[in-house]
Short mmCIF file of C-alpha atoms in Angstrom, two decimals:
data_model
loop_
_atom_site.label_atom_id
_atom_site.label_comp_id
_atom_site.label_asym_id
_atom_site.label_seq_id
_atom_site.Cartn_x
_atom_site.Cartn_y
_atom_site.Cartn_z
CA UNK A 300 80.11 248.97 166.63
CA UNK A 301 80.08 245.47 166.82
CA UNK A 302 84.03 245.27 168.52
CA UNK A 303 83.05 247.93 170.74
CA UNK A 304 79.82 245.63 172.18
CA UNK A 305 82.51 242.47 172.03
CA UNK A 306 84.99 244.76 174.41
CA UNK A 307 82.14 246.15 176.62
CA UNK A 308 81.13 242.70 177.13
CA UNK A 309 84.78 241.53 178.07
CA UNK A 310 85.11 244.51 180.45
CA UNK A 311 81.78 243.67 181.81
CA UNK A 312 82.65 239.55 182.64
CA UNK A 313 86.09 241.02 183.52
CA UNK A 314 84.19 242.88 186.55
CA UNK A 315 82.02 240.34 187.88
CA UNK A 316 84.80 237.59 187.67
CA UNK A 317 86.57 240.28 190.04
CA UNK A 318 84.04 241.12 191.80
CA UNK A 319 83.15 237.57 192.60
CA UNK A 320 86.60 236.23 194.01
CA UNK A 321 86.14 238.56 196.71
CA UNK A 322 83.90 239.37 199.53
CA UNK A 323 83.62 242.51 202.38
CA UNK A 324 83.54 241.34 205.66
CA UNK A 325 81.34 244.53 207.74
CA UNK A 326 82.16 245.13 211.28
CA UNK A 327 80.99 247.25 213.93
CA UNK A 328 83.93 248.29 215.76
CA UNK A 329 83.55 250.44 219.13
CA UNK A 330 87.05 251.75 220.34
CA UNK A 331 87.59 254.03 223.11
CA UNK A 332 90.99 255.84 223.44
CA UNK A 333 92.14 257.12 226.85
CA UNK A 334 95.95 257.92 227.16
CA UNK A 335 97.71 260.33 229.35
CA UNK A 336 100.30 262.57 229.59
CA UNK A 337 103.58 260.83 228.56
CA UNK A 338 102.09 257.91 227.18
CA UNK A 339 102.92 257.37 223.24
CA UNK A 340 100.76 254.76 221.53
CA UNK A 341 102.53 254.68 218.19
CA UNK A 342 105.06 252.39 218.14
CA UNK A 343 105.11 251.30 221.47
CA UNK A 344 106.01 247.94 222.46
CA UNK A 345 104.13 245.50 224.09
CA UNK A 346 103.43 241.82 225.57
CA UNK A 347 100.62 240.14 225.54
CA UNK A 348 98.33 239.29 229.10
CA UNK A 349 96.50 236.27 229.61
CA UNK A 350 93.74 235.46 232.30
CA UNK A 351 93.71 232.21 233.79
CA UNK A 352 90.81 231.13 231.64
CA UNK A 353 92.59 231.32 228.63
CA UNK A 354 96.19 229.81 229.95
CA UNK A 355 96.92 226.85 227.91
CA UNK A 356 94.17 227.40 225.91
CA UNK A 357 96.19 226.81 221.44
CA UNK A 358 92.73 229.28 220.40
CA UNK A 359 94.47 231.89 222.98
CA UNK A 360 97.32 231.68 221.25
CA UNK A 361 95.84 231.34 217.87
CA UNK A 362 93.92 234.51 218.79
CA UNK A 363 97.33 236.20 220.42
CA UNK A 364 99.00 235.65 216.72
CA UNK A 365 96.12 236.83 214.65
CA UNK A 366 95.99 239.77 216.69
CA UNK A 367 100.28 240.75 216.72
CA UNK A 368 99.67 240.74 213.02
CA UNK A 369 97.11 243.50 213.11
CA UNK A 370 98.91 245.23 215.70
CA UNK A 371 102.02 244.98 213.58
CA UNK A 372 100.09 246.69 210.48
CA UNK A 373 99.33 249.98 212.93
CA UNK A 374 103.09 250.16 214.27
CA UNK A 375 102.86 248.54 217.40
CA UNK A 376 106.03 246.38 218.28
CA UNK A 377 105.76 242.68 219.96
CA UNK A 378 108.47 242.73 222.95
CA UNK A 379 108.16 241.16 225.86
CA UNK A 380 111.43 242.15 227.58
CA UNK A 381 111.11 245.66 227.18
CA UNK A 382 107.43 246.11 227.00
CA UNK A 383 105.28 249.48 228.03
CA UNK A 384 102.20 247.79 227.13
CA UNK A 385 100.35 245.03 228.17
CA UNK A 386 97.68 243.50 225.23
CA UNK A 387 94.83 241.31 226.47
CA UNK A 388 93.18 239.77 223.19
CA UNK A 389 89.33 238.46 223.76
CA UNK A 390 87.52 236.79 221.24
CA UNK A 391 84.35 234.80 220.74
CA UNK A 392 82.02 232.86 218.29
CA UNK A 393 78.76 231.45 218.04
CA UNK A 394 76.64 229.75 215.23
CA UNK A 395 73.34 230.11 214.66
CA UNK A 396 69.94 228.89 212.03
CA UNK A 397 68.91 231.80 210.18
CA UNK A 398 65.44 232.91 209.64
CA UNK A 399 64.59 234.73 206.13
CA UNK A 400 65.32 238.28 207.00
CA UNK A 401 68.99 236.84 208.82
CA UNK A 402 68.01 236.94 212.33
CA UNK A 403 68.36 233.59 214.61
CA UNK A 404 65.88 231.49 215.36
CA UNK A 405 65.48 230.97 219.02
CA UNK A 406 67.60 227.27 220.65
CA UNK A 407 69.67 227.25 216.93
CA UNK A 408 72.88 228.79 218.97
CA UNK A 409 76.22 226.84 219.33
CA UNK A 410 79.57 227.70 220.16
CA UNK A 411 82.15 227.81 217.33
CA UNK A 412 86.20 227.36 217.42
CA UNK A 413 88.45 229.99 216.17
CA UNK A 414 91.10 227.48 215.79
CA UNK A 415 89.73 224.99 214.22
CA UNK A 416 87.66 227.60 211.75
CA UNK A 417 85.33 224.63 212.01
CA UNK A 418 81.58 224.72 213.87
CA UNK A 419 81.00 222.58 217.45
CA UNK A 420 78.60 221.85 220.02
CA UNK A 421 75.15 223.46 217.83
CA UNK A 422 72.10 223.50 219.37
CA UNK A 423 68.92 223.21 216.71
CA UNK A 424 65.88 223.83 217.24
CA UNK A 425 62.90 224.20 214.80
CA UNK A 426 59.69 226.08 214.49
CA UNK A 427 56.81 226.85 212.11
CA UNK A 428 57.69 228.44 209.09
CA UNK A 429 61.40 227.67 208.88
CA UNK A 430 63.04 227.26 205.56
CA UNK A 431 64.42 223.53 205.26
CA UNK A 432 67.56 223.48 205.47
CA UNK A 433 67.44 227.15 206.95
CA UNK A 434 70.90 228.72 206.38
CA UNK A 435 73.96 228.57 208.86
CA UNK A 436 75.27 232.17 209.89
CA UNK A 437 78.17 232.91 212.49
CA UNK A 438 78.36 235.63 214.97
CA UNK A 439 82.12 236.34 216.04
CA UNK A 440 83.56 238.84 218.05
CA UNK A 441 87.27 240.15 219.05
CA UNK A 442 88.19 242.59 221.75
CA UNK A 443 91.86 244.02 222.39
CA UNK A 444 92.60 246.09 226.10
CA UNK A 445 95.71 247.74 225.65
CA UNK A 446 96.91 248.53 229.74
CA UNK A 447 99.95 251.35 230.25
CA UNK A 448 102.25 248.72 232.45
CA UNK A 449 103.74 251.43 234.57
CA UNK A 450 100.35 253.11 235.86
CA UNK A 451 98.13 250.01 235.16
CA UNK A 452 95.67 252.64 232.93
CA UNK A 453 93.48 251.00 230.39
CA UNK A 454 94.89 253.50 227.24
CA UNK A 455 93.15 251.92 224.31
CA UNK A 456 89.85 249.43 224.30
CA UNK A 457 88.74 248.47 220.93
CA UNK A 458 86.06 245.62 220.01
CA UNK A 459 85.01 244.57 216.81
CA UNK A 460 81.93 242.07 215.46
CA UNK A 461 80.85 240.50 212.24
CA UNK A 462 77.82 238.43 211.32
CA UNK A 463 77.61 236.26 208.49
CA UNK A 464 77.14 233.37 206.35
CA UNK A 465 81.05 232.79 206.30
CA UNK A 466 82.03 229.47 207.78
CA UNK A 467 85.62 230.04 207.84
CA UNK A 468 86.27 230.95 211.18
CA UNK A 469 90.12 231.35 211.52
CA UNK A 470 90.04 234.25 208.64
CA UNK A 471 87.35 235.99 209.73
CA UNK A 472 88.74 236.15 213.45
CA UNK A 473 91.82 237.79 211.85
CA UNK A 474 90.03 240.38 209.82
CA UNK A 475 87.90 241.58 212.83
CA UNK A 476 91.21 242.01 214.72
CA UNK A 477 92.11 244.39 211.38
CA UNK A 478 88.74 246.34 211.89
CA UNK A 479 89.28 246.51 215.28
CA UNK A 480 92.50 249.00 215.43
CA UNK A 481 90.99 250.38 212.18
CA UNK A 482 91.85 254.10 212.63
CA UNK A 483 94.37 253.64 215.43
CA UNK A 484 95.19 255.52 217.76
CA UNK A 485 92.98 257.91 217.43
CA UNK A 486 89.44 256.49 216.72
CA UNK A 487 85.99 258.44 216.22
CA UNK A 488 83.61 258.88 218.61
CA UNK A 489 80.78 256.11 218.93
CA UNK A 490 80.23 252.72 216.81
CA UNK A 491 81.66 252.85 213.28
CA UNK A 492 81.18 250.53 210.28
CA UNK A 493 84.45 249.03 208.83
CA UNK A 494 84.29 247.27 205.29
CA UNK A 495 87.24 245.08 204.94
CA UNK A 496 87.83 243.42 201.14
CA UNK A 497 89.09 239.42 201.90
CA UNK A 498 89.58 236.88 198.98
CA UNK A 499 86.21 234.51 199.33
#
């Protein structure tokens, strides 16, 4: 009896040491699929778009190799000569003070850098009944707008958030771009949840 308590008690400390070297990143993911006749989505090849606003912007092109990754993972093929897709990659962050219950106090935002995976320019701003130090969280947000380059058609819009406590930026940007082809090319109807399991 008393091995089998020693060996329940080594499974048990076997779990939570697992369980605490990871953590699950949630997104809500909206994607809307829209492709017509002709028009194959798996496999194609593609090239990524820019708008002005992001040329010579290195957290474009951060973002732009973050997202080939997850577009690699659901069969899509990076090539620019021969390409039948454009892919314009969007993506955003902001940090915020926390209240108790994980919603932001009001003035706390700030922008953050996906690059860098490091916070800039916060705003703070502090009212009654706020925790000292109140806790940091991070609202980030991706977008991909897959366009058919011989019609022009918008054949796949997918978007993906995630708020957090998680401060490191640059691997939380890439897991969102995983969520966000999550079920690929043919995603549900409506918002979905998507768990994703990342080493903390």
């Amino acid at each position: 009896m008393k091995r089998l308590a020693t060996l329940f008690t080594l499974f048990l400390a076997t779990l939570l040491a697992g369980c605490a070297g990871m953590r699950v990143v949630d997104s809500q993911v909206l994607a809307v699929a829209s492709v017509p006749p002709g028009v194959q989505l798996q496999g194609a090849k593609y090239r990524f778009e820019r708008l002005p606003s992001q040329a010579g912007n290195p957290e474009a092109g951060l973002a732009e190799q973050q997202a080939e990754q997850a577009l690699a993972a659901v069969g899509l093929v990076r090539d620019d000569a021969a390409a039948q897709l454009s892919v314009l990659v969007g993506f955003q962050g902001i940090q915020y003070l926390a209240d108790p219950w994980g919603s932001p106090y009001p003035g706390t935002y700030g922008s953050i850098s996906v690059a860098r995976g490091a916070p800039w320019g916060s705003g703070v701003g502090f009212g009654m009944g706020m925790r000292f130090p109140p806790p940091t969280h991070y609202r980030r947000e991706v977008s991909l707008i897959l366009r058919d380059l011989r019609s022009g058609q918008v054949v796949y819009e997918t978007r993906a958030s995630h708020d957090g406590p998680w401060s490191d930026s640059t691997t939380i940007f890439a897991t969102l771009f995983k969520a966000a082809l999550a079920n690929f090319p043919n995603p549900p109807a409506g918002p979905q949840r998507v768990n994703i399991e990342i080493p903390r």
